PDB file of C-alpha atoms in Angstrom:
ATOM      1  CA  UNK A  29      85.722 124.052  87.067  1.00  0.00           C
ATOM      2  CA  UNK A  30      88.255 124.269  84.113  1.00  0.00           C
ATOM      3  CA  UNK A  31      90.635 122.121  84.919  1.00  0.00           C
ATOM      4  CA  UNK A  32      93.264 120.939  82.775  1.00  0.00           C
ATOM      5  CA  UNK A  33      92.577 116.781  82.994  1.00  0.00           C
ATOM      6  CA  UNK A  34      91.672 114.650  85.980  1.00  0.00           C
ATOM      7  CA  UNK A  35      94.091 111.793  86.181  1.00  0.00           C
ATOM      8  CA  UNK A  36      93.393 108.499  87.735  1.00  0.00           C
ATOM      9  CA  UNK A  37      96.818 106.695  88.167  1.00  0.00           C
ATOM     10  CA  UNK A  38      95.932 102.987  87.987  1.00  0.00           C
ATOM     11  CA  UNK A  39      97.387 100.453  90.640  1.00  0.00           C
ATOM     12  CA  UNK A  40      98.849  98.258  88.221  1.00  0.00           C
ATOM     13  CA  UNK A  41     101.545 100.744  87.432  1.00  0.00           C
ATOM     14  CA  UNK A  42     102.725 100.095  90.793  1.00  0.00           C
ATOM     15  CA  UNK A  43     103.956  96.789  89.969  1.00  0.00           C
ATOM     16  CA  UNK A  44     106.352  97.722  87.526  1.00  0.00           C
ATOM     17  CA  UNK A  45     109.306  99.797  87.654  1.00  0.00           C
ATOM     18  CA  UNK A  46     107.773 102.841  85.815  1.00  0.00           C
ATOM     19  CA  UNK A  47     105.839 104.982  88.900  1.00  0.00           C
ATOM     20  CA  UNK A  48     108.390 106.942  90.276  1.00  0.00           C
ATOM     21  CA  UNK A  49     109.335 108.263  86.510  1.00  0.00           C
ATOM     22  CA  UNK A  50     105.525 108.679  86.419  1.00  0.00           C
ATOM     23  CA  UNK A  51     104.825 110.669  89.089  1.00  0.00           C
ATOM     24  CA  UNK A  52     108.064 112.815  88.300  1.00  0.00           C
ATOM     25  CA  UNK A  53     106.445 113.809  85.470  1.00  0.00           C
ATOM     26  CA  UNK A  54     103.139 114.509  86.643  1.00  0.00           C
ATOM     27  CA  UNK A  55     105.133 116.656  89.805  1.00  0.00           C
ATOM     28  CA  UNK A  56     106.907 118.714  86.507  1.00  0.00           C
ATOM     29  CA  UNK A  57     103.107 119.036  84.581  1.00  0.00           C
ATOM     30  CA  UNK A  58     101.246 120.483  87.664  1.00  0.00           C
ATOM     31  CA  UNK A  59     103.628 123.450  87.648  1.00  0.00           C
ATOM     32  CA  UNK A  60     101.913 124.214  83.885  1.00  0.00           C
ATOM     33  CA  UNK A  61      98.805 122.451  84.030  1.00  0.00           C
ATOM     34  CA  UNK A  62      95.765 122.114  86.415  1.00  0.00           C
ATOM     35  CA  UNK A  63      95.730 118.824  87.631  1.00  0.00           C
ATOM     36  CA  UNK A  64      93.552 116.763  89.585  1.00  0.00           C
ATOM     37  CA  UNK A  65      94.993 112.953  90.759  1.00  0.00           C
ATOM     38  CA  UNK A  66      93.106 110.563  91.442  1.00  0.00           C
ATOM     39  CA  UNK A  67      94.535 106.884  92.697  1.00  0.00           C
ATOM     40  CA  UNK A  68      93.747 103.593  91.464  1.00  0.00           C
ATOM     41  CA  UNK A  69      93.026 100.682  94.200  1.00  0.00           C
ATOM     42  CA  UNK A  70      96.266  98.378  93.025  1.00  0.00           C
ATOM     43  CA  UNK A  71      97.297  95.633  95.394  1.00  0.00           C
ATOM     44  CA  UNK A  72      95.270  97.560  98.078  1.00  0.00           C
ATOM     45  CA  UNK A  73      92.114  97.086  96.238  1.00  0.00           C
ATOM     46  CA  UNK A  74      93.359  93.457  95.605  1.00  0.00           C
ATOM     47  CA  UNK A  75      93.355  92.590  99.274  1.00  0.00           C
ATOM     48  CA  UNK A  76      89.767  93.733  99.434  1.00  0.00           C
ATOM     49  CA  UNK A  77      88.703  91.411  96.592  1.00  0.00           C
ATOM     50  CA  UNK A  78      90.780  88.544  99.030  1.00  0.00           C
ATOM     51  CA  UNK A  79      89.018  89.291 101.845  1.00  0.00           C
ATOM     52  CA  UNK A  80      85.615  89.158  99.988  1.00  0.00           C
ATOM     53  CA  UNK A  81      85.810  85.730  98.226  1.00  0.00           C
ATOM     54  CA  UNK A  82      86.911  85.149 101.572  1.00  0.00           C
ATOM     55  CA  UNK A  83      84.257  86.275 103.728  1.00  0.00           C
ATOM     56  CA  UNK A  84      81.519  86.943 101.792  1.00  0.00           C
ATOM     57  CA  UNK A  85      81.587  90.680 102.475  1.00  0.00           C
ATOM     58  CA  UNK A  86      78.363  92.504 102.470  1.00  0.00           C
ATOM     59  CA  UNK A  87      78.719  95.205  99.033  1.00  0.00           C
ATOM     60  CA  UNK A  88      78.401  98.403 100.728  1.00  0.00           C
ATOM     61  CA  UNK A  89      81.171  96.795 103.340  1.00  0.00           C
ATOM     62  CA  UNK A  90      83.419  96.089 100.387  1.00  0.00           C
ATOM     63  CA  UNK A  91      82.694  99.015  98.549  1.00  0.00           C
ATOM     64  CA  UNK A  92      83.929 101.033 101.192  1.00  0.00           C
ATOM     65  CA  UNK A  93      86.651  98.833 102.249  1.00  0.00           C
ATOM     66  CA  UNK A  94      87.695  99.451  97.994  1.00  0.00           C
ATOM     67  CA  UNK A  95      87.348 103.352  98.467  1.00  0.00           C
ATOM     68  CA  UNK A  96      89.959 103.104 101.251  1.00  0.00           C
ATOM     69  CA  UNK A  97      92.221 101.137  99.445  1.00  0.00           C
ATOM     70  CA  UNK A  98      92.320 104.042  97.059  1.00  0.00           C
ATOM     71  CA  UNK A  99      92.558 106.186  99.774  1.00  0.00           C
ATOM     72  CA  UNK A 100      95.910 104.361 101.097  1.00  0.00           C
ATOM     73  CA  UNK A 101      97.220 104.277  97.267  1.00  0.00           C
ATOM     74  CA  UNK A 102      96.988 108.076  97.240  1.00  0.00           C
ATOM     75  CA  UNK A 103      99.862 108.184 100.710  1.00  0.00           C
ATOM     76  CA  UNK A 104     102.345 105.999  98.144  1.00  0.00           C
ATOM     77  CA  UNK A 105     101.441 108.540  95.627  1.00  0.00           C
ATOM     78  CA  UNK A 106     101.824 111.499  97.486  1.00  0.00           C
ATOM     79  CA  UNK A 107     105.267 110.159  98.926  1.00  0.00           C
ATOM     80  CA  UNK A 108     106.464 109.865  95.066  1.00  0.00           C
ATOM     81  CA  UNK A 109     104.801 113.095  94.285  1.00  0.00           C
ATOM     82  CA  UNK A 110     106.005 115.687  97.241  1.00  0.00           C
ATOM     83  CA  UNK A 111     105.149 119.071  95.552  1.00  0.00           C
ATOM     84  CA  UNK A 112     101.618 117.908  94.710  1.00  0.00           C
ATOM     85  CA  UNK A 113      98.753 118.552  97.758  1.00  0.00           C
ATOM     86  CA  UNK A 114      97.282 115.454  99.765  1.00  0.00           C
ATOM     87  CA  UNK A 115      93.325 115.975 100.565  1.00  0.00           C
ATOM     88  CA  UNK A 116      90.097 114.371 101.340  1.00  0.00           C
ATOM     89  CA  UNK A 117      88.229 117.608 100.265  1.00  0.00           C
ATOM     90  CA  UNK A 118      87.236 118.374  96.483  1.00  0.00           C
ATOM     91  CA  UNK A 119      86.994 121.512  96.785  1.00  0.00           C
ATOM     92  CA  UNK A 120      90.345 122.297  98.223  1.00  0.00           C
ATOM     93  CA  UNK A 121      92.269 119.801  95.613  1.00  0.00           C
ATOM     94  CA  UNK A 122      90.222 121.934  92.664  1.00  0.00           C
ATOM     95  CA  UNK A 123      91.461 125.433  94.108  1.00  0.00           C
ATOM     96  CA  UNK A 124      94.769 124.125  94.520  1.00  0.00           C
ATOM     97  CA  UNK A 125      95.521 122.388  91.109  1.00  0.00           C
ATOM     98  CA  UNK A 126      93.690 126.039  89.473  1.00  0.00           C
ATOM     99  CA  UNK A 127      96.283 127.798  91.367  1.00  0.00           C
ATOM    100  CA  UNK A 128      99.303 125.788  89.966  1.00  0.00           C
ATOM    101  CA  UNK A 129      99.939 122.802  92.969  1.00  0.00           C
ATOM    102  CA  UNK A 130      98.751 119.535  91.920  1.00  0.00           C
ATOM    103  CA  UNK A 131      95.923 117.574  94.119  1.00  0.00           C
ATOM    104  CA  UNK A 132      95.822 114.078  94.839  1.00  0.00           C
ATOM    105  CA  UNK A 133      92.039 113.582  96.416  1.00  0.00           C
ATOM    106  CA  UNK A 134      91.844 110.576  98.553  1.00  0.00           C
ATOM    107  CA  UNK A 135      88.302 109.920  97.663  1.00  0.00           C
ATOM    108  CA  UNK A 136      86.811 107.617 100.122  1.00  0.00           C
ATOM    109  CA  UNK A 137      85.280 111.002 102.044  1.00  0.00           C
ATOM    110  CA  UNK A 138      83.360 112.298  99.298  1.00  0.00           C
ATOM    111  CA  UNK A 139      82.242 109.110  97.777  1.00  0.00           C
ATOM    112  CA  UNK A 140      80.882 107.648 100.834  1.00  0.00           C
ATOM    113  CA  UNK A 141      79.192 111.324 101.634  1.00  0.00           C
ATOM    114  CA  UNK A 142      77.476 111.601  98.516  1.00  0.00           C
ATOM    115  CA  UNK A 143      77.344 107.841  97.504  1.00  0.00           C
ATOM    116  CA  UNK A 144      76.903 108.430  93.565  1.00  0.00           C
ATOM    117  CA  UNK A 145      77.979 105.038  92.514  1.00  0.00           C
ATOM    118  CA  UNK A 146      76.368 101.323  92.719  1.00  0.00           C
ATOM    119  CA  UNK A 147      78.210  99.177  95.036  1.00  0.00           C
ATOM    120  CA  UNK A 148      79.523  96.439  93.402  1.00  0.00           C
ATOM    121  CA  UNK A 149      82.929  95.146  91.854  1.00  0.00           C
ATOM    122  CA  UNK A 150      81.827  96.771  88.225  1.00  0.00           C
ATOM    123  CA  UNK A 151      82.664  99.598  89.973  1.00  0.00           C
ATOM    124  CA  UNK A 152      86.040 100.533  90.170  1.00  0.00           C
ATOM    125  CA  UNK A 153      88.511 103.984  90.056  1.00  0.00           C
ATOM    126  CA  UNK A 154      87.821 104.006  86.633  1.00  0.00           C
ATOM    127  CA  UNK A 155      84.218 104.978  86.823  1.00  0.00           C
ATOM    128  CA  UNK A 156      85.017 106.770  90.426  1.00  0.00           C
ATOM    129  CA  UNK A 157      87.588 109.261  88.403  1.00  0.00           C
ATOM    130  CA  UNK A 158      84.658 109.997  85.752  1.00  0.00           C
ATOM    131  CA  UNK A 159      81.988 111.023  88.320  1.00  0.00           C
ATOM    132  CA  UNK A 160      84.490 113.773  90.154  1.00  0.00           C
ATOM    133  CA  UNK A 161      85.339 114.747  86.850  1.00  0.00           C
ATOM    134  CA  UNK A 162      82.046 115.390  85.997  1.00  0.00           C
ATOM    135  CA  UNK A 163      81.368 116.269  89.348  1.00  0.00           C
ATOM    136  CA  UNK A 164      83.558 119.168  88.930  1.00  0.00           C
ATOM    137  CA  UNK A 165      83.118 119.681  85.791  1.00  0.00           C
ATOM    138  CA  UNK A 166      86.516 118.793  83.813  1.00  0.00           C
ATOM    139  CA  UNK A 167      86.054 118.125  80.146  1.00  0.00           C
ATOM    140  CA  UNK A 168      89.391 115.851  80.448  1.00  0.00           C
ATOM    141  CA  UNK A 169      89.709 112.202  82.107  1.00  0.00           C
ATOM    142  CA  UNK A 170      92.701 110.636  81.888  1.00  0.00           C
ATOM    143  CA  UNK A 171      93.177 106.980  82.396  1.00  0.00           C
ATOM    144  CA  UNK A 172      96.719 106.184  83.408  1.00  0.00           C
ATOM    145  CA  UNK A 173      97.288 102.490  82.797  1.00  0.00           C
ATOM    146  CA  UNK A 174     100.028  99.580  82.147  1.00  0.00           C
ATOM    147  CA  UNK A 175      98.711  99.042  78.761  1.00  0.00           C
ATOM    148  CA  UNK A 176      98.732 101.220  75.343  1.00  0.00           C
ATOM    149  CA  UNK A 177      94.915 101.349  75.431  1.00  0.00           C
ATOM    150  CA  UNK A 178      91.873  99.401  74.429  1.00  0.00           C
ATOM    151  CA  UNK A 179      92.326  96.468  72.358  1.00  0.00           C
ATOM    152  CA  UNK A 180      90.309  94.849  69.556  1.00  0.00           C
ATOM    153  CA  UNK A 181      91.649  92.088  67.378  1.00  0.00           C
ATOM    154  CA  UNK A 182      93.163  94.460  64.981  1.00  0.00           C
ATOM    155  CA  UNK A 183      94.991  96.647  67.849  1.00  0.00           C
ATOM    156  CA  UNK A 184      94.262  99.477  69.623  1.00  0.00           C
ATOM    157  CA  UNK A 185      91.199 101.130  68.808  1.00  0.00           C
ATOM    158  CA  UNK A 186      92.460 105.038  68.518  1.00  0.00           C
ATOM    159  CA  UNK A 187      89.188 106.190  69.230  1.00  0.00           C
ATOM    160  CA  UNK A 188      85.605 104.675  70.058  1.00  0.00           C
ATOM    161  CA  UNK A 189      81.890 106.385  71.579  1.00  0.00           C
ATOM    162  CA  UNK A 190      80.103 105.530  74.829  1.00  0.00           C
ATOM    163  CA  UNK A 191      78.501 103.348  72.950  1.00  0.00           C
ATOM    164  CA  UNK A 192      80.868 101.142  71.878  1.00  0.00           C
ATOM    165  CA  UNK A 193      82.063 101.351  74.968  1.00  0.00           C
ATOM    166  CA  UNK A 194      79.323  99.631  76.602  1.00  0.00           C
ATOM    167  CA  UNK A 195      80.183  96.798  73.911  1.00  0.00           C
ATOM    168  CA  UNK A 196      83.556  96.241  74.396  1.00  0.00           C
ATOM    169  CA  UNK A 197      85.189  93.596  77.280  1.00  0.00           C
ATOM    170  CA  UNK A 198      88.180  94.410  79.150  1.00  0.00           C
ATOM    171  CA  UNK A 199      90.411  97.361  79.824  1.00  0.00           C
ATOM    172  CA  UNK A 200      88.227  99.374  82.133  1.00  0.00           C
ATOM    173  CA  UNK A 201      85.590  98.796  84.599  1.00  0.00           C
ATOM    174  CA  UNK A 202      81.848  97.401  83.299  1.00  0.00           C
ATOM    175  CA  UNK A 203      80.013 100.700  84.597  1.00  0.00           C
ATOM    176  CA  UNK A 204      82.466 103.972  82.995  1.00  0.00           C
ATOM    177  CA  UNK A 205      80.617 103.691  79.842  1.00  0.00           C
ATOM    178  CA  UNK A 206      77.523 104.956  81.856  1.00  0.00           C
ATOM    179  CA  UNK A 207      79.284 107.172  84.356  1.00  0.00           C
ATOM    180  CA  UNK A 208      80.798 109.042  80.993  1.00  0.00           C
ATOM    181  CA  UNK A 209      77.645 108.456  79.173  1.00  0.00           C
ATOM    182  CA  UNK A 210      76.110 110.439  81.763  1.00  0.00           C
ATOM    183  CA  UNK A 211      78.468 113.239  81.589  1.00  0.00           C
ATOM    184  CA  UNK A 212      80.326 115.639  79.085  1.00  0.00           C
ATOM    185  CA  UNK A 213      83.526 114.081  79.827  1.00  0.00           C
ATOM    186  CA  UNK A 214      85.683 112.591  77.395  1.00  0.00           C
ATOM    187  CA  UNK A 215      88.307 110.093  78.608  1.00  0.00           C
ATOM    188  CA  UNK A 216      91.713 108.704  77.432  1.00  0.00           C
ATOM    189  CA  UNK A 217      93.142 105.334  77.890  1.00  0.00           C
ATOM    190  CA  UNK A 218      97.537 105.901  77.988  1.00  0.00           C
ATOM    191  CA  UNK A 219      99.997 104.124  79.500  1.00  0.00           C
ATOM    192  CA  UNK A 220     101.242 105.184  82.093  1.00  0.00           C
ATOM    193  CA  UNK A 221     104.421 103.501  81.550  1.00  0.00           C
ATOM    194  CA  UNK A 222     105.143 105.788  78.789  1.00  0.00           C
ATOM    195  CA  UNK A 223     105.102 109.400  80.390  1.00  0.00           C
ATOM    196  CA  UNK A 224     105.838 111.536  77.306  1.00  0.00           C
ATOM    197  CA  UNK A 225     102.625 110.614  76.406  1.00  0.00           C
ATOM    198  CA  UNK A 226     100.539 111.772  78.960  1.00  0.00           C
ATOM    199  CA  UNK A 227     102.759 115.583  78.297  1.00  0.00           C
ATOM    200  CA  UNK A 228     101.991 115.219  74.457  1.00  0.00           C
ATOM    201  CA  UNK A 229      97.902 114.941  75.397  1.00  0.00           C
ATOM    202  CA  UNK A 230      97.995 118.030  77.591  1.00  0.00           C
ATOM    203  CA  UNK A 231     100.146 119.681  75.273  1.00  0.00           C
ATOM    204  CA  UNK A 232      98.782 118.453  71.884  1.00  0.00           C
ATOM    205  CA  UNK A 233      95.249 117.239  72.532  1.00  0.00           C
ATOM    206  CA  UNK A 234      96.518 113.797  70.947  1.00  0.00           C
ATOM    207  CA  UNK A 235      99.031 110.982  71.762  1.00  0.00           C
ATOM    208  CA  UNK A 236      98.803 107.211  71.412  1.00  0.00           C
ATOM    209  CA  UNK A 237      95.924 105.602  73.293  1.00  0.00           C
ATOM    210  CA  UNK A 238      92.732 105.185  73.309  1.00  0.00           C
ATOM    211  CA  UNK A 239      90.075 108.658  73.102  1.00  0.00           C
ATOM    212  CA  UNK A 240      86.869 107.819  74.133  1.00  0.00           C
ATOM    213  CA  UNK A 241      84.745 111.120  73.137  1.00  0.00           C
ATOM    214  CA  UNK A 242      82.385 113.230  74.630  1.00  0.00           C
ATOM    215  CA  UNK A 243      78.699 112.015  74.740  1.00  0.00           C
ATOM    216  CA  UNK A 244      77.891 115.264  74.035  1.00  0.00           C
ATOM    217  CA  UNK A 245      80.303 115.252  70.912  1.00  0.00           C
ATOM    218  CA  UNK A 246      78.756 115.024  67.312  1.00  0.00           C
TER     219      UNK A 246
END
């Protein structure tokens, strides 16, 4: 499905002061792009993590109990993001954001339907946003985070393969440079923070971040 991007808006941008300019922007985008949200875990997903260094929590237990957490991030989403469609179905977020009203997918349906992904804490939304956009086949992932991008110790790196994905520490979850790896998807790191950015990308193709390309690219 030719969607414009997927984007997976990270939890940690819920702990500054920068969502609700965020998600104004992404309200104004959908209007003139095909969007697909998907939510981070945030301090949801954080409580899971408690209650499993607490408890001991079989994986598949707290690999669900994660997918809901994104689930309930989606709801604060959705109450920042009013003109944009709440769903548990893919296919109905994907017809929607074609026809020009932004999706947010709460996610916990489909993934524990189809159960694509290993359960275990290197799985995060990260790699959970690159399966449905390969799922549905978007070329475009975008990583909404609280940081400019991926780091080495010369700055951000602008641009990097799969590969080198599966090299680097920190950033992103352990397991996206296989779920992209996997797919034709290329992915951007951008902070989310910085919302012109994310309109330069879909308008330009380029912004500041991190572009992670295509496996499939040369």
């Amino acid at each position: 499905m030719n969607l414009d991007a997927v984007l997976k808006v990270g939890g940690s941008l819920s702990r500054g002061n920068g969502l609700n300019t965020l998600c104004e922007e992404i309200n104004r985008l959908g209007k003139e792009r095909s969007l697909l949200v998907i939510p981070g875990g945030g301090d949801f997903a954080d409580q899971v993590r408690k209650a499993d260094r607490r408890y001991h929590l079989e994986q598949t237990a707290a690999h669900n109990m994660a997918l809901l957490a994104m689930d309930q991030y989606g709801y604060v989403l959705h109450h920042l993001m009013r003109d944009c469609r709440l769903t548990h179905d893919l296919d109905i977020a994907c017809t929607k954001a074609m026809s020009g009203e932004t999706s947010i997918l709460l996610p916990a349906t489909i993934m524990m339907r189809e159960d694509p992904l290993p359960h275990s804490w290197h799985v995060t939304s990260d790699s959970i946003a690159a399966w449905i956009a390969a799922r549905i086949g978007c070329a475009r992932l975008i990583l909404l985070k609280d940081v400019d991008g991926l780091l080495n110790p010369n700055g951000i790196i602008a641009e990097m393969t799969c590969a080198q994905l599966k090299e680097h520490s920190g950033g992103v979850d352990e397991y996206l440079s296989r779920a992209l790896g996997e797919s034709s998807v290329e992915a951007w790191i951008v902070n989310g923070m910085q919302p012109g950015r994310l309109t330069e990308l879909l308008r330009t193709g380029h912004t500041m971040g991190t572009h992670i390309r295509a496996s499939s690219s040369p």
